[in-house]
Amino acid sequence: MEKNYAPGGADAQQERQNRSDRLSPRSSASMARPNRQQERRNEILDAAIAVIERHDLASLKLTDVAAELGLTTNALRYYFKDMTDLLSELAMRSDVRFYDERLQIGNRTETPAARLALTIAAGLPSGPEDAEWRAIWRAVLAAGFELDQRRDVQAIYHRQVGLYTDLLTAGSDTGAFQLNSPARDIAMTLMAMEDYLGYRIVARDPGLDRATALHLMREYARLATGATLPDTR
């Protein structure tokens, strides 16, 4: 039986009804304009994150997201044909946090070591309930062993490798870092650590938490760059 994750209570029911009224597809004559369609897609993505925050990703279905919004599954398919489609867009939206926002760290950070430390800290999940982080991993898992067919999911990793590569290269150029390997090799190792350690955090591994992951990544960065990174949380 499919799980229904819709919240209870009169207020929640009214909110679902309001969202249902906004999201229900109309006839082609009154179809939403592109900007309204994007607003509605964003509401669906927000609902998906809310469900992810509360429940097991492995059992997440389009039906669950529809129930969160008080809609039928077919109404959701007007915007997303299936969970793979929804999760792909959710992952790309989350990429703003893990690429675009981290890219801005350099604008407010004076030293390469501080920038690297903050970039590492911003890439790891805040804890087991970090829904955006979990959403990205759900999209990766949905891609299975065919990343060559899923360029959208590929790009999440490789864009962030590029971010680390540029950061390391800039630090090396100023003499702040003494790299013991090519910058891209170090960047790929940092991203591999970030991905796997982050996965174990959101998978609720009792033997690995954010503090441990930060320590491991910072120690590797110190060995790879010859620089001591400032403390971060």
Short mmCIF file of N, CA and C in Angstrom, two decimals, residues 1 18 70 81 86 89 95 104 108 119 129 164 168 222 226 230 233:
data_model
loop_
_atom_site.label_atom_id
_atom_site.label_comp_id
_atom_site.label_asym_id
_atom_site.label_seq_id
_atom_site.Cartn_x
_atom_site.Cartn_y
_atom_site.Cartn_z
N MET A 1 0.85 -1.20 0.00
CA MET A 1 0.00 0.00 0.00
C MET A 1 0.88 1.24 0.00
N ASN A 18 -5.86 25.21 -0.47
CA ASN A 18 -5.39 26.43 -1.13
C ASN A 18 -4.34 26.10 -2.19
N GLY A 70 -2.48 17.96 -1.37
CA GLY A 70 -3.92 17.78 -1.51
C GLY A 70 -4.35 17.63 -2.96
N LYS A 81 6.45 14.45 -14.98
CA LYS A 81 5.89 13.20 -15.50
C LYS A 81 6.07 12.03 -14.54
N LEU A 86 10.89 14.87 -11.29
CA LEU A 86 10.79 15.79 -10.15
C LEU A 86 12.12 15.87 -9.39
N GLU A 89 14.88 17.90 -11.19
CA GLU A 89 14.77 19.35 -11.04
C GLU A 89 15.07 19.78 -9.61
N ASP A 95 21.43 22.55 -6.35
CA ASP A 95 22.79 22.87 -6.79
C ASP A 95 23.11 24.34 -6.58
N GLN A 104 30.23 32.16 -3.97
CA GLN A 104 30.25 33.50 -3.40
C GLN A 104 31.10 33.62 -2.14
N ARG A 108 33.63 37.12 0.23
CA ARG A 108 33.59 37.63 1.60
C ARG A 108 34.66 36.97 2.49
N THR A 119 34.32 26.49 2.28
CA THR A 119 33.76 25.73 1.16
C THR A 119 33.50 24.29 1.56
N GLU A 129 18.99 15.27 8.93
CA GLU A 129 17.70 15.72 8.39
C GLU A 129 17.85 16.79 7.32
N TYR A 164 36.26 23.61 -6.56
CA TYR A 164 37.42 23.30 -5.73
C TYR A 164 38.73 23.49 -6.51
N LEU A 168 41.76 25.93 -5.34
CA LEU A 168 43.10 25.41 -5.05
C LEU A 168 44.15 26.05 -5.95
N ARG A 222 44.73 19.73 4.63
CA ARG A 222 46.01 20.19 5.20
C ARG A 222 47.17 19.43 4.58
N GLY A 226 49.39 21.81 2.39
CA GLY A 226 50.42 22.33 3.27
C GLY A 226 49.95 23.50 4.11
N PRO A 230 41.52 27.35 9.10
CA PRO A 230 40.88 27.87 10.32
C PRO A 230 39.69 27.02 10.71
N ARG A 233 32.48 25.33 11.69
CA ARG A 233 31.46 24.44 12.27
C ARG A 233 30.65 23.80 11.16
#
